[in-house]
Coordinates of C-alpha atoms in Angstrom, one line a residue:
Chain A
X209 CA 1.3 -6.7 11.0
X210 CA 3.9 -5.4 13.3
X211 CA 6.2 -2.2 11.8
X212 CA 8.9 -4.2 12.0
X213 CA 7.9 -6.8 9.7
X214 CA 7.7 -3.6 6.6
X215 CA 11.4 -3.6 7.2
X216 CA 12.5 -6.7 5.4
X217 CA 10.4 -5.6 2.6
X218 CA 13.2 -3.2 2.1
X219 CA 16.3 -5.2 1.3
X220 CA 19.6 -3.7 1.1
X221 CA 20.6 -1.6 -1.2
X222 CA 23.6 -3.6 -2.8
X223 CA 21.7 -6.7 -3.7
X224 CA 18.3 -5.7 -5.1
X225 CA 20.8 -3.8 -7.1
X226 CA 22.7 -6.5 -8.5
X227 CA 19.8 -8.4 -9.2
X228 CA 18.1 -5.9 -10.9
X229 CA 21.3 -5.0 -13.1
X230 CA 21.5 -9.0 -14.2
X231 CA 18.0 -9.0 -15.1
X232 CA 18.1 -5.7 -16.8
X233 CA 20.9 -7.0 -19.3
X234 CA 18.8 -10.4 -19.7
X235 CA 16.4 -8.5 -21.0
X236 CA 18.1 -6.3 -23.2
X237 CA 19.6 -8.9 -24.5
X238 CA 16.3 -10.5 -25.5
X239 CA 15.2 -7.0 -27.0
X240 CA 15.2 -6.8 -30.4
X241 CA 18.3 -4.6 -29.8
X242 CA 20.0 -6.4 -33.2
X243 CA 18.0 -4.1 -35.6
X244 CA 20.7 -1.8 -36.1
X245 CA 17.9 1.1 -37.3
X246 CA 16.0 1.3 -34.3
X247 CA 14.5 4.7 -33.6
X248 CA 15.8 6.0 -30.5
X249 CA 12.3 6.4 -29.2
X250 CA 12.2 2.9 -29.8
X251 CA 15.6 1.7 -28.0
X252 CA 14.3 4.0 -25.1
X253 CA 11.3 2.4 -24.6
X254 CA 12.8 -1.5 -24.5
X255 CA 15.2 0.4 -22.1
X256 CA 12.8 1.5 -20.2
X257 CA 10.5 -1.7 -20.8
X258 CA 13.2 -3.9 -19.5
X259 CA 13.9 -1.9 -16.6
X260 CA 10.7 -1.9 -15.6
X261 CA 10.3 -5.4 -15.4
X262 CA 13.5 -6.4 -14.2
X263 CA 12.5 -4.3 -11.5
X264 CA 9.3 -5.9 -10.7
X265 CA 10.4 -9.3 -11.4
X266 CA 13.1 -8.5 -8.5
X267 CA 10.4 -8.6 -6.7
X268 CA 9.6 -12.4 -6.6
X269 CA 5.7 -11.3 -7.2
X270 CA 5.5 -10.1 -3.2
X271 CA 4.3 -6.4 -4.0
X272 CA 1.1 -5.9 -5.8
X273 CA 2.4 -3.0 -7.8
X274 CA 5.3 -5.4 -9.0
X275 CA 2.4 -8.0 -10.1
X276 CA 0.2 -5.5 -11.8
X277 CA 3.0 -4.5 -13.9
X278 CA 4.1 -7.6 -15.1
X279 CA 0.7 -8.5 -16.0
X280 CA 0.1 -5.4 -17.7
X281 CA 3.4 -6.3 -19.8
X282 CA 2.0 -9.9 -20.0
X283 CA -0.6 -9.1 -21.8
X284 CA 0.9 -7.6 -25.0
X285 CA 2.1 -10.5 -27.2
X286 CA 5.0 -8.7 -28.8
X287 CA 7.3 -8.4 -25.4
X288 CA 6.2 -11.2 -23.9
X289 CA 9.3 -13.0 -24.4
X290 CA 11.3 -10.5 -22.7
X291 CA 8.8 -10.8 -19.7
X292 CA 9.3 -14.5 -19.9
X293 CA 13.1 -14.5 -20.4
X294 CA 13.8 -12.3 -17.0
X295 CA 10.8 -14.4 -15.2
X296 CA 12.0 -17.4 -16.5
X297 CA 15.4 -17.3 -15.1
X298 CA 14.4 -17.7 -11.5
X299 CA 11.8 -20.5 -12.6
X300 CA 9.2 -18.3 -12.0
X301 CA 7.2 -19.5 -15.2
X302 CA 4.4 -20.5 -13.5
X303 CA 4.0 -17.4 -11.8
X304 CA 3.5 -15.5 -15.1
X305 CA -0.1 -17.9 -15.3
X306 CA -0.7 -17.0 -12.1
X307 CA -0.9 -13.8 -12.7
X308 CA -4.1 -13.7 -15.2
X309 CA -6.2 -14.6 -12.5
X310 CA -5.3 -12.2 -10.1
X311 CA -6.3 -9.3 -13.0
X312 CA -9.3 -11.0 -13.0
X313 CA -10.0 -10.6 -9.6
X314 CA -8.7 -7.1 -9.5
X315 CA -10.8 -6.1 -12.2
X316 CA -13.7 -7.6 -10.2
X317 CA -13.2 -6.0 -7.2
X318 CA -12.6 -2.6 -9.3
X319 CA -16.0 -2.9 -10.5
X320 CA -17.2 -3.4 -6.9
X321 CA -15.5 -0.7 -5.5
X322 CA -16.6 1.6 -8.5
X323 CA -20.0 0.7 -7.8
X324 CA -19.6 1.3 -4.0
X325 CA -18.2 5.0 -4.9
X326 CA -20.9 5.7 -7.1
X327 CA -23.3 5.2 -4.4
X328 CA -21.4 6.9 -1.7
X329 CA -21.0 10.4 -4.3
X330 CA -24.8 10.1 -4.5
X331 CA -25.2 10.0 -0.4
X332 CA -21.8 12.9 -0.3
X333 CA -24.2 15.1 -2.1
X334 CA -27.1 15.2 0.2
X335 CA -24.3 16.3 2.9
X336 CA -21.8 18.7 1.3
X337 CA -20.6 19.9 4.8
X338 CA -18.4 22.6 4.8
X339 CA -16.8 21.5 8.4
X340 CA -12.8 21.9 8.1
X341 CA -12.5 17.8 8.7
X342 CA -14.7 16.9 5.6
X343 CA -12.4 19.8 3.8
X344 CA -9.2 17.8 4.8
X345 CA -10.8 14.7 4.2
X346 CA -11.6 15.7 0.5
X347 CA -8.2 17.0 0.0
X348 CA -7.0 13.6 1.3
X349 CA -8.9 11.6 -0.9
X350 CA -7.9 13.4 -3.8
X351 CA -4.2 13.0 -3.3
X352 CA -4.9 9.5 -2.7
X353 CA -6.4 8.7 -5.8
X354 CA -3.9 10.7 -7.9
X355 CA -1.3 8.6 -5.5
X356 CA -3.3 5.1 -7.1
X357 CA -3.0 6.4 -10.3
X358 CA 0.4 6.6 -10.0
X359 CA 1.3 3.1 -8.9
X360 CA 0.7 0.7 -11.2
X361 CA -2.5 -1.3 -9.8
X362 CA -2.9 1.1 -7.8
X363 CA -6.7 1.4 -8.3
X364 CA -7.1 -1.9 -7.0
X365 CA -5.7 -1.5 -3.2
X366 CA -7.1 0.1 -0.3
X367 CA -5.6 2.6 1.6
X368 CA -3.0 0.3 4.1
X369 CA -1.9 -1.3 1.1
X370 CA -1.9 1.9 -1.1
X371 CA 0.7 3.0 1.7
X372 CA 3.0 0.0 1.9
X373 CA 3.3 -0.3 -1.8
X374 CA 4.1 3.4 -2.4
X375 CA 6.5 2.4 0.0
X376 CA 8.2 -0.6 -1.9
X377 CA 7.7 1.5 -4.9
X378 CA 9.5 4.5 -4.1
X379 CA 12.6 2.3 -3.4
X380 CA 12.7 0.0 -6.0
X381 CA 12.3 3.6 -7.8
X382 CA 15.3 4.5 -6.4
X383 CA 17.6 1.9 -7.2
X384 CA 16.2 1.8 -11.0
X385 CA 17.7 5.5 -11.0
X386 CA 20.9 4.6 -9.5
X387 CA 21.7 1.9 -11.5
X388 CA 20.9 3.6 -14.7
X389 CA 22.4 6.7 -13.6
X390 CA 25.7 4.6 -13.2
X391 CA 25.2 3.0 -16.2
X392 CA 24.9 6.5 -18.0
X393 CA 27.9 8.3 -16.2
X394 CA 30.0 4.8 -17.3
X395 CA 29.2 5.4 -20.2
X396 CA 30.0 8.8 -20.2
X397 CA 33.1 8.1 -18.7
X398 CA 34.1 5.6 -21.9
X399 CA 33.5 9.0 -23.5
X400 CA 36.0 10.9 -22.1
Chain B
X274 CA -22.3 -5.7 6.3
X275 CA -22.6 -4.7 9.3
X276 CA -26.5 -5.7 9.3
X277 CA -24.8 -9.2 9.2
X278 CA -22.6 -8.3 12.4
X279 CA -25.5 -6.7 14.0
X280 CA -27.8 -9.7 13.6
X281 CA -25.0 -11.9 15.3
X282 CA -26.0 -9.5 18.3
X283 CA -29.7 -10.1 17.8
X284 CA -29.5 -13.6 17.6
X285 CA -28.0 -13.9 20.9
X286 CA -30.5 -11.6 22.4
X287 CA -33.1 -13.9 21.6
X288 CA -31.8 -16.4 23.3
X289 CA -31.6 -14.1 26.5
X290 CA -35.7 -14.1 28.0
X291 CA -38.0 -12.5 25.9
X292 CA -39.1 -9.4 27.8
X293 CA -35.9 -8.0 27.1
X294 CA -36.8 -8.1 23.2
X295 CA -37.7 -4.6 21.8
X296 CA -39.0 -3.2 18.9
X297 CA -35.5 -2.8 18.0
X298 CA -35.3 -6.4 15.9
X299 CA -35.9 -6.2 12.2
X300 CA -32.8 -7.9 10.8
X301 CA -33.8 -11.3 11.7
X302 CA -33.5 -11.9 7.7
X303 CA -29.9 -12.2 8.0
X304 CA -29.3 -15.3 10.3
X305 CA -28.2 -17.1 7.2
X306 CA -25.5 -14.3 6.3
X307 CA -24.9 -14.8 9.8
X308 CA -24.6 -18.5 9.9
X309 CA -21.5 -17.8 7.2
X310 CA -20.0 -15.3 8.8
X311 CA -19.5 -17.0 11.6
X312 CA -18.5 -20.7 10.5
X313 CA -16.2 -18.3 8.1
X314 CA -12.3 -18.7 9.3
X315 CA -10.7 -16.0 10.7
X316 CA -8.6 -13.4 8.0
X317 CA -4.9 -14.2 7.8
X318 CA -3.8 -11.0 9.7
X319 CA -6.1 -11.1 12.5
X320 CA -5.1 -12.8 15.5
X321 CA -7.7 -14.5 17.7
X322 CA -9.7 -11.5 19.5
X323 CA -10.8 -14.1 22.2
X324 CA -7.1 -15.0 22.9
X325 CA -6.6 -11.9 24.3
X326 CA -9.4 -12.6 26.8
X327 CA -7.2 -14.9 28.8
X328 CA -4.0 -12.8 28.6
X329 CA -4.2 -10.9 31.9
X330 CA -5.4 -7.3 31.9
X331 CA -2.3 -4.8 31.7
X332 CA -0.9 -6.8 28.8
X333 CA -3.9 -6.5 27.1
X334 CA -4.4 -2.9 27.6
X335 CA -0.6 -2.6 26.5
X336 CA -1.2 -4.5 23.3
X337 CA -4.0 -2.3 22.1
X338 CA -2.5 0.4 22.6
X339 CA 0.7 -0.1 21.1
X340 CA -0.5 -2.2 18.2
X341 CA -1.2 -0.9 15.2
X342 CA -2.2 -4.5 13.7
X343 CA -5.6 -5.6 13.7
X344 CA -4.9 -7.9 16.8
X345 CA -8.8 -6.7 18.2
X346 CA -10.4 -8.5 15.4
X347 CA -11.9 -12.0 14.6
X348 CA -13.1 -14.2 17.0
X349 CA -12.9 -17.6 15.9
X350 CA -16.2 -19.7 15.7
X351 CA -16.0 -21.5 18.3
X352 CA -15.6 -18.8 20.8
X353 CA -19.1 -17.2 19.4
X354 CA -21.0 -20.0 20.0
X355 CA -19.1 -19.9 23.7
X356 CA -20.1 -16.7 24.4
X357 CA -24.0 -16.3 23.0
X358 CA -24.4 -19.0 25.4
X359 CA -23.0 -17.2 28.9
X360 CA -25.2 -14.0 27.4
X361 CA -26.4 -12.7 30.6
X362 CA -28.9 -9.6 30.7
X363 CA -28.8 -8.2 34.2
X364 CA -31.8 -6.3 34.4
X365 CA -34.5 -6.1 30.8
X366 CA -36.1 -3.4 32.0
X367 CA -32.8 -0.8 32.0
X368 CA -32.4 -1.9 28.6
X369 CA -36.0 -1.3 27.3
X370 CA -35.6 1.8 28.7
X371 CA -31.8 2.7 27.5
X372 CA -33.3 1.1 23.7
X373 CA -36.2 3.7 23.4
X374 CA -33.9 6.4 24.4
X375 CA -31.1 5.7 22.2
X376 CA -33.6 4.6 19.6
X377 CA -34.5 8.3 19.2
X378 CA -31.0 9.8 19.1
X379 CA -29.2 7.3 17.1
X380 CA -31.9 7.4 14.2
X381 CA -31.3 10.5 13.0
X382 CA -27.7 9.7 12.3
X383 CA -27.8 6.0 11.2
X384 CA -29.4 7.4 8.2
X385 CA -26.5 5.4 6.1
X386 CA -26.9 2.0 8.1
X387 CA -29.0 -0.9 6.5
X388 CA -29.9 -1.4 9.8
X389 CA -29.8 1.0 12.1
X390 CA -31.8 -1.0 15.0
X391 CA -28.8 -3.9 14.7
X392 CA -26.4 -0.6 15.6
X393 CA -28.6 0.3 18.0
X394 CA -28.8 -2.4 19.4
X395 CA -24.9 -2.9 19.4
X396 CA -25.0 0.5 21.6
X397 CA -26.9 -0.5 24.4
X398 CA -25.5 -3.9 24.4
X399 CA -22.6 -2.1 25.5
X400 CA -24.7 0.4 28.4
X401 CA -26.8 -2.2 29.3
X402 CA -24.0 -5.0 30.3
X403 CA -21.2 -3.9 31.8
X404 CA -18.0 -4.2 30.1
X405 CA -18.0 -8.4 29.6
X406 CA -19.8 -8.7 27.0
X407 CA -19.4 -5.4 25.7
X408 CA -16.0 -6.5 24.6
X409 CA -16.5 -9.9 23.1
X410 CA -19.5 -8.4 21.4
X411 CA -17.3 -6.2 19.7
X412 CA -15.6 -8.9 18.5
X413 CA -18.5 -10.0 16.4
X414 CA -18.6 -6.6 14.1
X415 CA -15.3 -7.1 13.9
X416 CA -15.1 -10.3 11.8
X417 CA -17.0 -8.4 9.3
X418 CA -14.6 -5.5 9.3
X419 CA -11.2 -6.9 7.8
X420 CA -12.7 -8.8 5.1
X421 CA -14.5 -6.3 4.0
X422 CA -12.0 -3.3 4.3
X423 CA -13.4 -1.4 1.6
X424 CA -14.7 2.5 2.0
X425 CA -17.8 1.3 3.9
X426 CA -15.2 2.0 6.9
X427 CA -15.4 5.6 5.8
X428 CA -19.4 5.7 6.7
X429 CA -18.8 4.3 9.4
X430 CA -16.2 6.6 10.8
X431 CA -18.7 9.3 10.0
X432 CA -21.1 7.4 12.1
X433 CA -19.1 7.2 14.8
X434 CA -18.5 10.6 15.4
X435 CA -22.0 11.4 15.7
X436 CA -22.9 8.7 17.7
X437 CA -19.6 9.0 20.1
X438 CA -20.0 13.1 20.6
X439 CA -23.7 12.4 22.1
X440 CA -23.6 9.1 24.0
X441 CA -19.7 8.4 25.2
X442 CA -20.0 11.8 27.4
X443 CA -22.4 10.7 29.5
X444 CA -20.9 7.5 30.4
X445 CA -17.1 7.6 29.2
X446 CA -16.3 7.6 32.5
X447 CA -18.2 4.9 33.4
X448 CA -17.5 3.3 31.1
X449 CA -13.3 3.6 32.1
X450 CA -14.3 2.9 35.5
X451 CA -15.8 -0.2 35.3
X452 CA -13.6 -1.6 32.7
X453 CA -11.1 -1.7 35.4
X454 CA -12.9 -3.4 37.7
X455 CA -13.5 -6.6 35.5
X456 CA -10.2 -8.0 35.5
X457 CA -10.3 -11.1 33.2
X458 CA -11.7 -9.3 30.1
X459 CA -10.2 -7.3 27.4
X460 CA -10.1 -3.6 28.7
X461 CA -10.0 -0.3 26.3
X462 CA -9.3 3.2 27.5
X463 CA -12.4 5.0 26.0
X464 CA -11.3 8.6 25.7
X465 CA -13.7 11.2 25.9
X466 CA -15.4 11.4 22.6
X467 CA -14.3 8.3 21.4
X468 CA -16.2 4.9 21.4
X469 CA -15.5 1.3 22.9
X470 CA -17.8 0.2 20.9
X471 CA -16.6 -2.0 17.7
X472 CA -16.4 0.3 15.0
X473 CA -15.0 2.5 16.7
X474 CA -12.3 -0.2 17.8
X475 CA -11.6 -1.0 14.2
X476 CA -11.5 2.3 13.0
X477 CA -8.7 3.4 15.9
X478 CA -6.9 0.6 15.0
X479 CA -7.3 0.9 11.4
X480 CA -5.9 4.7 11.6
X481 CA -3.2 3.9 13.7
X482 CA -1.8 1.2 10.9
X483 CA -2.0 4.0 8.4
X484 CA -0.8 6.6 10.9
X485 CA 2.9 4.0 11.3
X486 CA 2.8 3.6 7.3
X487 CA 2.8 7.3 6.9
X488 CA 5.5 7.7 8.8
X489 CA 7.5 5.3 7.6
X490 CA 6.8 7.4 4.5
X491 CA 7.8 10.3 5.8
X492 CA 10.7 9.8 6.4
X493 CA 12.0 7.5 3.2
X494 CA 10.4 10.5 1.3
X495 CA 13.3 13.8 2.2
X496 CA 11.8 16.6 3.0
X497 CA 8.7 15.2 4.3
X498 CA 9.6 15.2 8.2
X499 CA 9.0 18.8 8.8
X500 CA 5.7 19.2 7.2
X501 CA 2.6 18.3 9.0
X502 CA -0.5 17.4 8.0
X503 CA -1.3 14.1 5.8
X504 CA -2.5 16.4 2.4
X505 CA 0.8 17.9 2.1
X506 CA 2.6 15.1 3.0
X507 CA 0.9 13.3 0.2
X508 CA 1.3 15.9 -2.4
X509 CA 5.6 15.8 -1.6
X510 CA 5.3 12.1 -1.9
X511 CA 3.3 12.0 -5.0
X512 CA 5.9 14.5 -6.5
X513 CA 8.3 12.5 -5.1
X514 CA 7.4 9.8 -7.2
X515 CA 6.6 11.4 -10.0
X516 CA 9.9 12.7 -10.3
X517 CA 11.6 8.7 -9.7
X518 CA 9.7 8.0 -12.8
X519 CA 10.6 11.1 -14.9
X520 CA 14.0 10.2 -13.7
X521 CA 14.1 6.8 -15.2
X522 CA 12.5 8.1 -18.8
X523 CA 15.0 10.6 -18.9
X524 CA 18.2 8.5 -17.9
X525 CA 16.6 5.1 -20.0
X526 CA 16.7 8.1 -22.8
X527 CA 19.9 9.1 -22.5
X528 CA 21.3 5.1 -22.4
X529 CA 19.3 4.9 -25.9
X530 CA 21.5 7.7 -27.1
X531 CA 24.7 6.3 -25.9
X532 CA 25.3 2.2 -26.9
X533 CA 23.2 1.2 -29.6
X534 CA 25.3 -1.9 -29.4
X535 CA 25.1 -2.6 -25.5
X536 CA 24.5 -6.3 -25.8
X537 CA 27.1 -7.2 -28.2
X538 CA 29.8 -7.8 -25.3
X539 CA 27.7 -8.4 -22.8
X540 CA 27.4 -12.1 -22.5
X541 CA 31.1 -12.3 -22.4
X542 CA 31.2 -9.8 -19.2
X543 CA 28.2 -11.2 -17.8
X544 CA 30.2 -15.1 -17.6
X545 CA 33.4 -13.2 -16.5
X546 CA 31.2 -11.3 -13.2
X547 CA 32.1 -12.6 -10.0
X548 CA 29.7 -11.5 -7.2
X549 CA 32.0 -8.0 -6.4
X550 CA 30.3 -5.5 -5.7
X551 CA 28.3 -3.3 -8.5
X552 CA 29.8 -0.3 -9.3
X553 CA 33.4 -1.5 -9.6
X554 CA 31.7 -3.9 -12.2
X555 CA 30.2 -1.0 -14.4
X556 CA 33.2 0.5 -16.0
X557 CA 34.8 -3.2 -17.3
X558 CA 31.1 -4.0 -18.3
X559 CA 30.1 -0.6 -20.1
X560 CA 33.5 0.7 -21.0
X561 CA 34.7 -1.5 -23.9
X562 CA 31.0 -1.5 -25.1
X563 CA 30.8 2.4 -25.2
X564 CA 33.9 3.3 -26.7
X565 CA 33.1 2.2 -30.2
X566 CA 29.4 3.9 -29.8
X567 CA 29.8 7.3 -28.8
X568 CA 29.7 8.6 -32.6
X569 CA 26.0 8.3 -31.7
X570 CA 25.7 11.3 -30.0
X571 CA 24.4 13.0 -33.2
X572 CA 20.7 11.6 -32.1
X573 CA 20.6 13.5 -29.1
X574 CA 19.0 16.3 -31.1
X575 CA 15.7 14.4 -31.9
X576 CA 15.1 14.7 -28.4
X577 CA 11.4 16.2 -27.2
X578 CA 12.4 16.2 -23.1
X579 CA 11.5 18.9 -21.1
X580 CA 15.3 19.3 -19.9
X581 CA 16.5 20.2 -23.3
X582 CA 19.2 17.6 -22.6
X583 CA 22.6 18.0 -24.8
X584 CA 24.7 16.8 -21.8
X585 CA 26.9 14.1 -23.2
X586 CA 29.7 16.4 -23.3
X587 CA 28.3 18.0 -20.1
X588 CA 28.0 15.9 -17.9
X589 CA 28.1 17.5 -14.7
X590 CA 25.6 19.6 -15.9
X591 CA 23.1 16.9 -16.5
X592 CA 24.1 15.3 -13.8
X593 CA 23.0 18.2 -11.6
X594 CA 19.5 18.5 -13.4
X595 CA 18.9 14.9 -12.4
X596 CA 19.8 14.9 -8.9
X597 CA 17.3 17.2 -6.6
X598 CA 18.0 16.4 -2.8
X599 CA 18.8 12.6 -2.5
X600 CA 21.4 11.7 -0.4
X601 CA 21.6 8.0 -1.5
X602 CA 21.9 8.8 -5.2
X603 CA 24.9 10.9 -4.7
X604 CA 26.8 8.4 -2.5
X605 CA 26.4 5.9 -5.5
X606 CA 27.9 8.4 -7.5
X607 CA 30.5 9.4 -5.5
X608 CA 31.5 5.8 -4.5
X609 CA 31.2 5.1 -8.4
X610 CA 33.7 7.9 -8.9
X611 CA 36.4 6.3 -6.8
X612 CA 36.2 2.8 -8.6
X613 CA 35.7 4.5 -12.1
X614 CA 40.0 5.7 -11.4
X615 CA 41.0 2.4 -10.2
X616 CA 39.7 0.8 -13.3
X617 CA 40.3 2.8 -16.3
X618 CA 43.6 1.0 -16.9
X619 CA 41.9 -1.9 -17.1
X620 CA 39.6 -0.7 -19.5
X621 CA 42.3 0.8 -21.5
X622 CA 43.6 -3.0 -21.9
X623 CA 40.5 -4.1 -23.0
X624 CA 40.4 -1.1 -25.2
X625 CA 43.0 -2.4 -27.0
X626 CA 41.9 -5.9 -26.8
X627 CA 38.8 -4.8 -29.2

């Protein structure tokens, strides 16, 4: 895939912005936001719950860190209908089915890959080489698991796809921030 | 996995006269593994290697070296069965002779293969015959190499180090040489310590894509341009991210302190939004929501964050603690700012609409 095909990936600002924002209220709405004597812990975690997968759902299932986490929301029943009230609104119910089977198969291929590292430590410590390259390479490979387990389903994606999803990650990051940030300074503002 | 390539290559020896067989085959188990790998269809990203045969030379050479897309890889079934059947040896006895050499040196270091004769093999395939088939051989491994993308490609690249340091100096040059000679085939630059030969293909290509994506990374992530090296590039980016996502617990925090009621207007708002532009929509959608809500400030205290946040009343100090060095954030803000003015009459209205 040509660099210039990762650029659409990363759509203007303004309108993954607005998309997110609509979604984000969808699901607040759906929260159970009516109980007046919610813990705040609480309120901040359907904030943040929502957020999250307004964010992902923005998405349209294209990223693999943006599937992951709405499958890992999925699979709790007591949210679901928040998952299924922001999916739901692009008629993107059947995608929410879709996405069991593609946990299956990551957590297939985790197992092969797990096996496949526990065979290559074995064979790393016949050879601990203390050439400079093998140094970097370790100091690599440890940033890039910590990267993985960072991103959600990260674990399951090898390193070009590790890459691009940090990628779509970090921005979709981003404009989570700003729009809460926005949302918090309005607020503040009302204060005032 | 790449026994299974490898035995592609030994298959279509076999079919070349007998005497040029050495005691190099032992993987003549796989021809079934074979059989599917090659009536397998190509992966979705790979283009047809073999298409590139019939572009002419310098656009070739151009295309693998500015790609960093796996455009070397996959032949398509067809063209195998094409090309086992031109398999040509030009003289058996060079390539006895090259196999019992290579056999010697390339053990030692193939100590991670399944099948190190396949390998073998694969190299003096390439010395033996001069650059045609060398190239559409190559293409062969390389079926096996997108589909299974895993770590293996880490033993190999290990492999190929050894095996390019103590072969590609002797005949690198050669190698060069004569690739430019044969016009209608694929031609690669081999640079001195560095292979034509498959894996070595797919690993070049394979680092360059991560090579773009990095930078790409670099610079999305600020602060990343000037450093060099991949480790610390990946340690800014992972704290780069890390931060995005204390961000958002810390701001999704501070909304759950603010409007405990932030849906009760909403669906009003929401019908009234036409499609103008975001932040001039925030203060009429969040203002007459917040303004009955702010006696909930007195939960602030129960807070356990590592900023020791209190900033409701300060909030250009929390404001600051938030932003590190993003440019984007700040324009939002500051763009935020100048709608906020134009619109607080309005909210005043609706103020006293409630």
């Amino acid at each position: 895939m040509p660099l210039s095909s990762l650029k659409p990936k990363m759509r203007p600002h303004s309108s993954l912005k607005q998309e997110f924002l609509k979604k984000w209220i969808m699901g607040l709405q759906r929260c159970s936001f009516s109980k007046k004597n919610m813990s705040i812990l609480e309120r901040k975690k359907a904030i943040k719950f929502s957020a999250d997968i307004a964010m992902a759902s923005a998405r349209n299932g294209t990223t693999c860190w943006s599937r992951s986490l709405i499958s890992n929301a999925s699979k709790e029943g007591s949210d679901i209908h928040v998952v299924e009230q922001i999916l739901g609104s692009e008629s993107d119910r059947p995608a929410v089915e879709n996405k069991v089977p593609t946990r299956r198969a990551s957590v297939c291929k985790k197992i092969v890959k797990r096996s496949c590292r526990i065979r290559r430590r074995r064979r790393r410590r016949k050879c601990v080489a203390s050439a400079p390259s093998s140094i970097a390479k370790h100091l690599v490979r440890k940033r890039r698991e910590v990267l993985k387990s960072l991103i959600p389903g990260g674990e399951f994606m090898n390193e070009i796809c590790l890459i691009e999803e940090t990628l779509d990650y970090i921005t979709s990051l981003r404009v989570q921030v700003d729009v809460m940030r926005s949302l918090a300074s309005a607020s503040v503002r009302a204060s005032e | 996995m790449e026994s299974k390539a490898g035995t592609a290559e030994t298959r279509s020896k076999l079919t070349a006269p007998d005497g040029a067989e050495v005691t190099a085959f032992e993987s003549l188990q796989f021809t079934d593994e074979t059989h599917r790998l090659i009536s397998a269809p190509p992966t979705d990203n790979a283009s047809s290697f073999t298409a590139l045969l019939e572009l002419p030379s310098p656009q070739v050479v151009e295309l693998l070296h500015a790609s960093d897309s796996p455009k070397l890889i996959a032949a398509s079934p067809t063209n195998v069965e094409d090309f086992k059947r031109n398999f040509h040896f030009p003289s058996n006895t060079g390539l006895i002779e090259r196999d019992r050499r290579f056999s010697g040196e390339t053990n030692n270091n193939n100590e991670k293969r399944n099948s190190p004769e396949s390998k073998n093999l694969s190299a003096n395939l390439e010395k033996a015959v001069k650059s045609e088939p060398a190239e559409t051989e190559s293409s062969q491994p390389l079926v096996s190499d997108p589909t299974l993308e895993t770590r293996s490609i880490k033993r190999k690249d290990r492999e190929n180090k050894v095996k390019g340091s103590t072969k590609k100096s002797k005949t690198a040059v050669n190698e060069s040489s004569d690739d430019a000679q044969k016009l209608p085939y694929v031609h690669v630059r081999a640079r001195r310590g560095q292979g034509t030969d498959s894996h070595s293909l797919a690993e070049r290509a394979r680092r360059e894509k991560i090579n773009a994506r990095m930078k790409l990374l670099q610079e999305l992530v600020p602060g990343c341009n000037k450093i060099s090296g991949t480790a610390l590039v990946l340690d800014e980016i992972i704290n780069h991210v890390q931060s995005l996502q204390r961000q958002v617990e810390f701001l999704s925090m501070r909304l759950a302190a603010v409007n405990p009621g932030i849906d009760v207007n909403l669906d009003s708002i929401l019908t009234s939004e036409s499609g103008s532009p975001m932040d001039s929509n925030f203060p009429s959608l969040v203002m007459p929501v917040m303004w009955p809500e702010v006696q909930g400030n007195g939960h602030r205290q129960q807070y356990q964050h590592e900023w020791h946040f209190d900033a409701l009343q300060q909030p250009v100090w929390g404001r600051e603690e938030v932003c590190n060095n993003y440019i984007t954030p700040e324009n939002s803000l500051l763009t935020y700012d100048t709608s906020a003015n134009s619109v607080t009459l309005h909210a005043n209205q609706l103020k006293m609409e409630l």
